[in-house]
């Protein structure tokens, strides 16, 4: 299977091709700010933790419910990614399509409205669609010892599927303290300090998710990355 135009090599192959990969789809409105930041921070962190340019069988994409098809990422979003050491190269915006939802094993949205829009598209998306912050809250309550070990790409994919199932089972039991707690607000048109705050918010929410997915915590600042640094 050929990777979609403008997407990185990490998307085109997981284990023995994309058919064996676990696909993560990040969704926001325009696909030029929040979801691109989340997509590229996720890819960057996975490569650091797994030491694998193909992210160990995890394929990470993004799209927008009102996606600016073919548009570049917002300049301030690019700046935030560079500050985090992530790569914005080659990104182009996408309109969210049925095929994206059908292929995704996990959909993480910026807001509850985005989540509702994805679920309304059908395709049995309800049990695999969460806001990013909602998924973070649920993941924190899951005992890592109950998940398969992430040994090699196949193990990472198996662990990811188990994590989504466990999170879906907890959803009705671990409610947000307020609706606001599950929202990441749109920085579109805002100055760089606001973009930075959104980038930090996304990064903090991603950290426990990526640890749960890979079984590998983030390395301390300045420590080695990938298998050699673990």
Coordinates of N, CA and C in Angstrom, one line a residue:
X1 N 0.8 -1.2 0.0 CA 0.0 0.0 0.0 C 0.9 1.2 0.0
X2 N 0.6 2.2 -0.9 CA 1.4 3.4 -1.0 C 0.9 4.4 0.0
X3 N 1.8 5.1 0.7 CA 1.4 6.1 1.7 C 0.8 7.3 1.0
X4 N -0.3 7.9 1.6 CA -0.9 9.1 1.0 C 0.1 10.2 0.7
X5 N -0.1 11.0 -0.3 CA 0.9 12.1 -0.6 C 1.1 13.0 0.6
X6 N 2.3 13.4 0.8 CA 2.6 14.3 1.9 C 2.8 13.7 3.3
X7 N 2.6 12.4 3.4 CA 2.7 11.7 4.6 C 4.1 11.1 4.8
X8 N 4.5 10.9 6.0 CA 5.9 10.4 6.2 C 5.9 8.9 6.0
X9 N 7.2 8.4 6.0 CA 7.4 6.9 5.8 C 6.9 6.1 6.9
X10 N 6.7 6.8 8.1 CA 6.3 6.1 9.3 C 4.8 5.6 9.1
X11 N 4.1 6.2 8.2 CA 2.7 5.8 7.9 C 2.6 4.7 7.0
X12 N 3.5 4.5 6.1 CA 3.4 3.6 5.0 C 3.6 2.1 5.3
X13 N 4.2 1.9 6.5 CA 4.5 0.5 6.8 C 4.5 0.3 8.3
X14 N 3.9 -0.7 8.8 CA 4.0 -1.0 10.2 C 4.8 -2.3 10.3
X15 N 4.1 -3.5 10.5 CA 4.8 -4.7 10.5 C 4.4 -5.4 9.2
X16 N 5.3 -5.7 8.4 CA 5.1 -6.4 7.1 C 4.0 -5.7 6.3
X17 N 4.0 -4.3 6.4 CA 3.0 -3.5 5.6 C 2.0 -3.0 6.5
X18 N 1.2 -2.0 6.0 CA 0.3 -1.2 6.8 C -0.9 -2.1 7.3
X19 N -1.1 -3.2 6.6 CA -2.3 -4.1 7.1 C -2.0 -4.6 8.5
X20 N -0.8 -4.6 9.0 CA -0.5 -5.1 10.3 C -0.3 -4.0 11.3
X21 N -0.5 -2.8 10.9 CA -0.3 -1.6 11.7 C -1.5 -1.3 12.6
X22 N -1.3 -0.6 13.7 CA -2.3 0.0 14.5 C -2.4 1.5 14.1
X23 N -3.5 2.0 13.7 CA -3.6 3.4 13.1 C -4.2 4.3 14.2
X24 N -3.5 5.4 14.4 CA -4.0 6.4 15.3 C -4.3 7.6 14.5
X25 N -5.5 8.2 14.7 CA -6.0 9.3 13.9 C -6.3 10.5 14.9
X26 N -5.6 11.6 14.7 CA -5.9 12.8 15.5 C -6.8 13.7 14.7
X27 N -7.8 14.3 15.4 CA -8.8 15.1 14.7 C -9.0 16.4 15.4
X28 N -9.0 17.5 14.6 CA -9.4 18.8 15.1 C -10.3 19.4 14.1
X29 N -10.3 20.7 14.0 CA -11.2 21.4 13.1 C -10.6 21.6 11.7
X30 N -9.6 22.4 11.6 CA -9.0 22.7 10.3 C -7.8 21.9 9.9
X31 N -7.3 21.0 10.8 CA -6.1 20.2 10.6 C -4.9 21.1 10.1
X32 N -4.8 22.2 10.8 CA -3.6 23.1 10.5 C -3.0 23.5 11.9
X33 N -3.6 23.2 13.0 CA -3.1 23.6 14.3 C -3.0 22.5 15.3
X34 N -4.1 22.2 16.0 CA -4.1 21.2 17.0 C -3.7 19.8 16.6
X35 N -4.5 19.3 15.6 CA -4.2 17.9 15.2 C -2.9 17.7 14.5
X36 N -2.3 18.6 13.7 CA -1.0 18.5 13.3 C 0.1 18.5 14.4
X37 N -0.1 19.3 15.4 CA 0.8 19.4 16.5 C 0.8 18.0 17.2
X38 N -0.4 17.5 17.4 CA -0.6 16.2 18.1 C 0.0 15.1 17.3
X39 N -0.3 15.1 16.0 CA 0.2 14.0 15.1 C 1.8 14.0 15.2
X40 N 2.4 15.1 15.0 CA 3.9 15.1 14.9 C 4.5 15.0 16.3
X41 N 3.9 15.4 17.4 CA 4.5 15.2 18.7 C 4.4 13.7 19.0
X42 N 3.3 13.0 18.6 CA 3.1 11.6 18.8 C 4.2 10.8 18.0
X43 N 4.4 11.2 16.8 CA 5.4 10.5 16.0 C 6.8 10.6 16.6
X44 N 7.1 11.9 17.0 CA 8.4 12.2 17.5 C 8.6 11.3 18.8
X45 N 7.7 11.3 19.7 CA 7.8 10.6 20.9 C 7.9 9.1 20.7
X46 N 7.1 8.6 19.8 CA 7.2 7.1 19.5 C 8.6 6.7 18.9
X47 N 9.1 7.6 18.0 CA 10.4 7.2 17.5 C 11.5 7.3 18.6
X48 N 11.4 8.2 19.5 CA 12.3 8.3 20.6 C 12.2 7.1 21.5
X49 N 11.0 6.7 21.8 CA 10.8 5.6 22.8 C 11.1 4.2 22.2
X50 N 10.7 4.1 20.9 CA 10.9 2.8 20.3 C 12.1 2.6 19.5
X51 N 12.8 3.8 19.2 CA 14.0 3.7 18.4 C 13.8 3.1 17.0
X52 N 12.6 3.4 16.5 CA 12.2 2.8 15.2 C 11.6 3.8 14.3
X53 N 12.1 4.0 13.1 CA 11.6 5.1 12.2 C 10.2 4.8 11.8
X54 N 9.8 3.5 11.9 CA 8.4 3.1 11.5 C 7.5 3.0 12.7
X55 N 8.0 3.5 13.8 CA 7.2 3.6 15.1 C 6.7 2.3 15.6
X56 N 7.4 1.2 15.3 CA 7.0 -0.1 15.9 C 5.6 -0.6 15.5
X57 N 5.1 -0.3 14.4 CA 3.8 -0.8 14.0 C 2.7 0.2 14.2
X58 N 3.0 1.3 14.8 CA 2.0 2.4 15.1 C 2.0 3.4 13.9
X59 N 0.9 3.6 13.3 CA 0.8 4.6 12.2 C 0.0 5.8 12.7
X60 N 0.6 7.0 12.6 CA -0.1 8.2 13.2 C -0.4 9.2 12.0
X61 N -1.7 9.6 12.0 CA -2.2 10.5 11.0 C -3.1 11.6 11.6
X62 N -3.6 12.5 10.9 CA -4.5 13.5 11.4 C -5.4 14.0 10.2
X63 N -6.5 14.6 10.6 CA -7.5 15.2 9.7 C -8.3 16.2 10.4
X64 N -9.1 17.0 9.7 CA -10.0 18.0 10.3 C -11.4 17.9 9.9
X65 N -12.3 18.1 10.8 CA -13.7 18.0 10.5 C -14.1 19.1 9.5
X66 N -13.4 20.2 9.5 CA -13.5 21.2 8.4 C -12.1 21.4 7.8
X67 N -11.5 20.3 7.5 CA -10.1 20.3 7.2 C -9.8 21.2 6.0
X68 N -8.7 21.9 6.1 CA -8.2 22.8 5.0 C -7.4 21.9 4.0
X69 N -8.0 21.2 3.1 CA -7.4 20.2 2.3 C -6.2 20.8 1.5
X70 N -5.0 20.2 1.7 CA -3.8 20.7 1.0 C -3.1 21.9 1.7
X71 N -3.7 22.4 2.7 CA -3.1 23.6 3.3 C -1.9 23.3 4.2
X72 N -0.9 24.2 4.3 CA 0.2 23.9 5.2 C -0.2 24.1 6.6
X73 N 0.6 23.6 7.5 CA 0.4 23.8 8.9 C 0.6 25.3 9.2
X74 N -0.1 25.8 10.2 CA 0.1 27.2 10.7 C 1.5 27.4 11.1
X75 N 2.1 28.6 10.8 CA 3.5 28.9 11.1 C 3.8 28.8 12.6
X76 N 2.8 29.2 13.5 CA 3.1 29.1 14.9 C 3.1 27.6 15.4
X77 N 2.3 26.8 14.7 CA 2.3 25.4 15.0 C 3.6 24.8 14.7
X78 N 4.1 25.1 13.5 CA 5.4 24.7 13.1 C 6.5 25.1 14.1
X79 N 6.4 26.3 14.6 CA 7.4 26.8 15.5 C 7.4 26.0 16.8
X80 N 6.1 25.7 17.3 CA 6.0 24.9 18.5 C 6.6 23.5 18.3
X81 N 6.3 22.9 17.2 CA 6.9 21.6 17.0 C 8.4 21.6 17.0
X82 N 9.0 22.6 16.3 CA 10.4 22.7 16.3 C 11.0 22.9 17.7
X83 N 10.3 23.6 18.5 CA 10.7 23.9 19.9 C 10.7 22.6 20.7
X84 N 9.8 21.6 20.3 CA 9.7 20.3 21.0 C 10.6 19.3 20.4
X85 N 11.4 19.7 19.3 CA 12.3 18.8 18.7 C 11.6 17.9 17.6
X86 N 10.3 18.2 17.3 CA 9.6 17.4 16.4 C 9.7 18.0 15.0
X87 N 9.2 17.2 14.0 CA 9.4 17.5 12.6 C 8.0 17.9 11.9
X88 N 8.0 19.1 11.3 CA 6.8 19.5 10.6 C 6.9 19.3 9.1
X89 N 8.0 18.8 8.6 CA 8.2 18.7 7.2 C 7.2 17.9 6.5
X90 N 6.8 18.4 5.3 CA 5.9 17.6 4.4 C 4.5 17.5 4.8
X91 N 4.0 18.2 5.8 CA 2.7 18.1 6.3 C 1.7 18.9 5.3
X92 N 0.6 18.3 5.0 CA -0.5 19.0 4.3 C -1.8 18.7 5.0
X93 N -2.7 19.6 5.1 CA -4.0 19.4 5.8 C -4.9 18.5 5.0
X94 N -5.8 17.8 5.8 CA -6.7 16.9 5.1 C -8.1 17.1 5.7
X95 N -9.1 16.9 4.9 CA -10.5 16.9 5.3 C -10.8 15.5 5.8
X96 N -11.5 15.4 7.0 CA -11.8 14.1 7.5 C -12.8 13.4 6.6
X97 N -12.4 12.2 6.2 CA -13.3 11.4 5.3 C -13.7 10.1 6.0
X98 N -14.7 9.4 5.5 CA -15.1 8.1 6.1 C -14.0 7.1 6.1
X99 N -13.2 7.1 5.0 CA -12.1 6.1 5.0 C -11.1 6.3 6.1
X100 N -10.9 7.5 6.5 CA -10.0 7.8 7.6 C -10.5 7.1 8.9
X101 N -11.8 7.3 9.2 CA -12.4 6.7 10.4 C -12.5 5.2 10.3
X102 N -12.8 4.7 9.1 CA -12.9 3.2 8.9 C -11.5 2.6 9.2
X103 N -10.4 3.2 8.8 CA -9.1 2.6 8.9 C -8.5 2.8 10.3
X104 N -9.0 3.8 11.1 CA -8.4 4.1 12.4 C -8.8 3.1 13.4
X105 N -7.8 2.7 14.2 CA -8.0 1.8 15.4 C -8.2 2.6 16.6
X106 N -7.8 3.9 16.6 CA -7.9 4.8 17.7 C -8.1 6.2 17.2
X107 N -9.1 6.9 17.5 CA -9.3 8.3 17.1 C -9.3 9.1 18.3
X108 N -8.4 10.1 18.3 CA -8.2 11.0 19.5 C -8.5 12.4 19.0
X109 N -9.5 13.1 19.6 CA -10.0 14.4 19.1 C -9.6 15.5 20.1
X110 N -9.6 16.7 19.6 CA -9.3 17.9 20.4 C -10.4 18.2 21.4
X111 N -11.6 18.1 20.9 CA -12.8 18.5 21.8 C -13.9 17.4 21.7
X112 N -14.8 17.6 22.6 CA -16.0 16.7 22.6 C -16.9 16.8 21.4
X113 N -16.9 18.0 20.8 CA -17.7 18.2 19.6 C -17.0 17.4 18.5
X114 N -15.7 17.5 18.4 CA -15.1 16.7 17.4 C -15.3 15.2 17.6
X115 N -15.3 14.7 18.8 CA -15.6 13.3 19.1 C -17.0 13.0 18.6
X116 N -18.0 13.9 18.9 CA -19.3 13.6 18.5 C -19.5 13.5 17.0
X117 N -18.7 14.4 16.3 CA -18.8 14.4 14.8 C -18.2 13.1 14.2
X118 N -17.1 12.7 14.8 CA -16.5 11.4 14.3 C -17.5 10.2 14.6
X119 N -18.1 10.2 15.7 CA -19.0 9.1 16.1 C -20.2 9.1 15.2
X120 N -20.7 10.3 14.8 CA -21.9 10.5 14.0 C -21.6 10.0 12.6
X121 N -20.4 9.8 12.2 CA -20.1 9.3 10.9 C -20.4 7.8 10.8
X122 N -20.6 7.2 11.9 CA -20.8 5.7 11.9 C -19.6 4.9 12.0
X123 N -19.6 3.8 11.3 CA -18.4 2.9 11.1 C -18.0 2.3 12.5
X124 N -19.0 2.2 13.4 CA -18.7 1.6 14.7 C -17.6 2.3 15.4
X125 N -17.6 3.6 15.3 CA -16.4 4.4 15.8 C -16.5 4.7 17.3
X126 N -17.7 4.5 17.9 CA -17.9 5.0 19.3 C -16.9 4.4 20.3
X127 N -16.6 3.1 20.2 CA -15.7 2.5 21.2 C -14.3 2.8 21.0
X128 N -13.9 3.4 19.9 CA -12.5 3.7 19.6 C -12.2 5.2 19.4
X129 N -13.2 6.0 19.8 CA -13.1 7.5 19.6 C -13.2 8.2 21.0
X130 N -12.2 9.0 21.3 CA -12.1 9.7 22.6 C -11.5 11.1 22.3
X131 N -11.8 12.0 23.2 CA -11.0 13.2 23.2 C -9.6 12.8 23.8
X132 N -8.6 13.5 23.4 CA -7.2 13.2 23.8 C -7.2 13.2 25.4
X133 N -7.7 14.2 26.0 CA -7.7 14.3 27.4 C -8.5 13.3 28.1
X134 N -9.6 12.9 27.5 CA -10.4 11.8 28.0 C -9.6 10.5 28.0
X135 N -9.0 10.2 26.9 CA -8.2 9.0 26.8 C -7.1 9.0 27.8
X136 N -6.4 10.1 28.0 CA -5.4 10.2 29.0 C -5.9 9.9 30.4
X137 N -7.1 10.4 30.8 CA -7.6 10.2 32.1 C -7.9 8.7 32.2
X138 N -8.5 8.0 31.2 CA -8.8 6.6 31.3 C -7.5 5.8 31.4
X139 N -6.5 6.1 30.6 CA -5.3 5.4 30.5 C -4.6 5.4 31.9
X140 N -4.7 6.5 32.6 CA -4.0 6.6 33.9 C -4.6 5.6 34.9
X141 N -5.8 5.2 34.7 CA -6.5 4.2 35.6 C -6.3 2.8 35.2
X142 N -5.6 2.5 34.1 CA -5.3 1.1 33.7 C -4.0 0.6 34.2
X143 N -4.0 -0.5 34.8 CA -2.8 -1.2 35.3 C -2.0 -1.7 34.2
X144 N -0.8 -1.1 33.9 CA 0.0 -1.6 32.8 C 0.3 -3.1 32.8
X145 N 0.3 -3.7 34.0 CA 0.5 -5.1 34.1 C -0.6 -6.0 33.5
X146 N -1.7 -5.4 33.3 CA -2.8 -6.1 32.6 C -2.8 -6.1 31.1
X147 N -1.8 -5.3 30.5 CA -1.7 -5.2 29.1 C -0.6 -6.1 28.6
X148 N -0.7 -6.6 27.3 CA 0.4 -7.4 26.8 C 1.7 -6.7 26.7
X149 N 2.8 -7.4 26.8 CA 4.1 -6.7 26.7 C 4.3 -6.3 25.3
X150 N 5.0 -5.1 25.2 CA 5.2 -4.6 23.9 C 6.6 -5.1 23.4
X151 N 6.6 -6.4 23.0 CA 7.9 -7.0 22.5 C 7.8 -7.0 21.0
X152 N 8.6 -6.1 20.4 CA 8.6 -6.0 19.0 C 7.3 -5.3 18.4
X153 N 7.3 -5.1 17.1 CA 6.2 -4.4 16.5 C 4.8 -5.1 16.7
X154 N 4.8 -6.4 16.6 CA 3.6 -7.1 16.8 C 3.0 -7.0 18.2
X155 N 4.0 -7.0 19.2 CA 3.6 -6.8 20.6 C 3.0 -5.4 20.9
X156 N 3.6 -4.4 20.2 CA 3.2 -3.0 20.4 C 1.8 -2.9 19.8
X157 N 1.5 -3.5 18.7 CA 0.1 -3.5 18.1 C -0.9 -4.2 19.0
X158 N -0.5 -5.3 19.5 CA -1.4 -6.1 20.4 C -1.7 -5.3 21.7
X159 N -0.7 -4.7 22.2 CA -0.8 -3.9 23.4 C -1.7 -2.7 23.1
X160 N -1.6 -2.0 22.0 CA -2.4 -0.9 21.6 C -3.9 -1.2 21.6
X161 N -4.2 -2.4 20.9 CA -5.6 -2.8 20.8 C -6.2 -3.1 22.2
X162 N -5.4 -3.7 23.1 CA -5.8 -4.0 24.4 C -6.1 -2.7 25.2
X163 N -5.2 -1.7 25.0 CA -5.4 -0.5 25.7 C -6.7 0.2 25.4
X164 N -7.0 0.2 24.1 CA -8.2 0.9 23.6 C -9.4 0.2 24.2
X165 N -9.4 -1.2 24.2 CA -10.5 -1.9 24.8 C -10.7 -1.6 26.3
X166 N -9.6 -1.6 27.0 CA -9.6 -1.3 28.4 C -10.2 0.1 28.7
X167 N -9.7 1.1 27.9 CA -10.2 2.4 28.1 C -11.7 2.6 27.8
X168 N -12.1 1.9 26.8 CA -13.6 1.9 26.4 C -14.4 1.4 27.6
X169 N -13.9 0.3 28.2 CA -14.6 -0.3 29.3 C -14.7 0.6 30.5
X170 N -13.8 1.5 30.7 CA -13.8 2.4 31.9 C -14.6 3.7 31.6
X171 N -14.9 3.9 30.4 CA -15.5 5.3 30.1 C -16.6 5.7 31.0
X172 N -17.6 4.8 31.2 CA -18.7 5.2 32.0 C -18.5 5.3 33.5
X173 N -17.3 4.9 33.9 CA -16.9 4.9 35.4 C -16.1 6.1 35.8
X174 N -15.3 6.6 34.8 CA -14.3 7.7 35.1 C -14.7 8.9 34.3
X175 N -15.7 9.7 34.9 CA -16.1 10.9 34.2 C -15.2 12.1 34.4
X176 N -15.2 13.0 33.5 CA -14.4 14.2 33.7 C -15.0 15.1 34.8
X177 N -14.2 15.8 35.6 CA -14.7 16.6 36.6 C -15.6 17.8 36.1
X178 N -15.3 18.1 34.8 CA -16.1 19.2 34.2 C -16.0 19.0 32.7
X179 N -17.0 19.4 31.9 CA -16.8 19.3 30.4 C -15.5 20.0 29.9
X180 N -15.1 21.0 30.5 CA -13.9 21.8 30.1 C -12.7 20.9 30.2
X181 N -12.7 19.9 31.1 CA -11.5 19.1 31.4 C -11.1 18.3 30.2
X182 N -12.0 18.1 29.3 CA -11.8 17.2 28.1 C -11.5 18.0 26.8
X183 N -11.3 19.3 27.0 CA -11.2 20.2 25.8 C -9.8 20.7 25.6
X184 N -9.4 20.8 24.4 CA -8.1 21.5 24.0 C -8.6 22.6 23.0
X185 N -8.4 23.8 23.5 CA -9.0 25.0 22.7 C -8.2 25.3 21.5
X186 N -8.8 25.9 20.5 CA -8.2 26.2 19.2 C -7.3 27.4 19.3
X187 N -6.0 27.3 18.9 CA -5.2 28.5 19.0 C -5.1 29.2 17.6
X188 N -5.9 28.8 16.7 CA -5.9 29.4 15.3 C -6.0 30.9 15.4
X189 N -5.0 31.6 14.8 CA -5.0 33.1 14.8 C -4.4 33.7 16.1
X190 N -4.0 32.9 17.1 CA -3.5 33.4 18.3 C -2.0 33.6 18.2
X191 N -1.4 34.4 19.1 CA 0.0 34.7 19.1 C 0.8 33.4 19.6
X192 N 2.1 33.4 19.3 CA 2.9 32.3 19.6 C 2.8 31.8 21.1
X193 N 2.7 32.7 22.1 CA 2.7 32.2 23.5 C 1.5 31.3 23.7
X194 N 0.3 31.6 23.1 CA -0.9 30.8 23.2 C -0.6 29.4 22.6
X195 N 0.0 29.5 21.4 CA 0.3 28.2 20.7 C 1.2 27.4 21.6
X196 N 2.2 28.0 22.2 CA 3.1 27.3 23.1 C 2.3 26.6 24.3
X197 N 1.4 27.3 24.8 CA 0.6 26.8 25.9 C -0.2 25.6 25.5
X198 N -0.8 25.6 24.2 CA -1.5 24.5 23.7 C -0.6 23.3 23.4
X199 N 0.6 23.6 22.9 CA 1.6 22.6 22.6 C 2.0 21.9 23.9
X200 N 2.2 22.6 25.0 CA 2.5 22.0 26.3 C 1.3 21.2 26.8
X201 N 0.1 21.7 26.6 CA -1.1 21.0 27.1 C -1.2 19.6 26.3
X202 N -1.0 19.6 25.0 CA -1.0 18.4 24.2 C 0.1 17.5 24.6
X203 N 1.3 18.0 24.8 CA 2.4 17.2 25.2 C 2.2 16.5 26.5
X204 N 1.7 17.2 27.5 CA 1.4 16.6 28.8 C 0.3 15.5 28.7
X205 N -0.7 15.7 27.9 CA -1.7 14.7 27.7 C -1.2 13.5 27.0
X206 N -0.3 13.7 26.1 CA 0.2 12.5 25.3 C 1.1 11.7 26.1
X207 N 1.9 12.2 27.0 CA 2.9 11.5 27.7 C 2.4 10.1 28.3
X208 N 1.4 10.2 29.2 CA 0.9 8.9 29.7 C 0.3 7.9 28.7
X209 N -0.2 8.5 27.6 CA -0.8 7.7 26.6 C 0.3 6.9 25.8
X210 N 1.4 7.6 25.5 CA 2.5 7.0 24.8 C 3.2 6.0 25.7
X211 N 3.3 6.3 27.0 CA 3.9 5.3 27.9 C 3.1 4.0 27.9
X212 N 1.8 4.2 28.0 CA 0.9 3.0 28.0 C 0.9 2.3 26.7
X213 N 1.0 3.0 25.6 CA 1.0 2.3 24.3 C 2.3 1.5 24.1
X214 N 3.4 2.0 24.5 CA 4.7 1.4 24.2 C 5.3 0.6 25.4
X215 N 4.9 0.9 26.6 CA 5.5 0.3 27.8 C 6.8 1.0 28.1
X216 N 7.1 2.1 27.4 CA 8.4 2.8 27.6 C 8.1 4.2 28.1
X217 N 8.5 4.5 29.3 CA 8.4 5.9 29.7 C 9.3 6.9 29.0
X218 N 9.0 8.1 29.0 CA 9.8 9.1 28.4 C 11.2 9.2 29.1
X219 N 12.2 9.3 28.4 CA 13.6 9.4 29.0 C 13.7 10.7 29.7
X220 N 14.5 10.7 30.8 CA 14.7 12.0 31.5 C 15.4 13.0 30.5
X221 N 15.2 14.2 30.7 CA 15.8 15.3 29.9 C 17.3 15.1 29.8
X222 N 17.8 15.0 28.6 CA 19.3 14.8 28.4 C 19.7 13.3 28.4
X223 N 18.8 12.4 28.7 CA 19.2 11.0 28.7 C 19.1 10.4 27.3
X224 N 19.7 9.3 27.0 CA 19.7 8.7 25.7 C 18.3 8.2 25.4
X225 N 18.0 8.1 24.1 CA 16.7 7.7 23.6 C 16.8 6.4 22.9
X226 N 15.6 5.8 22.7 CA 15.5 4.6 21.9 C 16.1 3.4 22.7
X227 N 16.2 2.2 22.2 CA 16.6 1.0 22.9 C 17.9 1.2 23.6
X228 N 18.9 1.9 23.0 CA 20.2 2.0 23.7 C 20.1 2.9 24.9
X229 N 19.1 3.8 25.0 CA 19.0 4.7 26.1 C 18.1 4.2 27.2
X230 N 17.5 3.0 27.0 CA 16.5 2.5 28.0 C 17.2 1.7 29.1

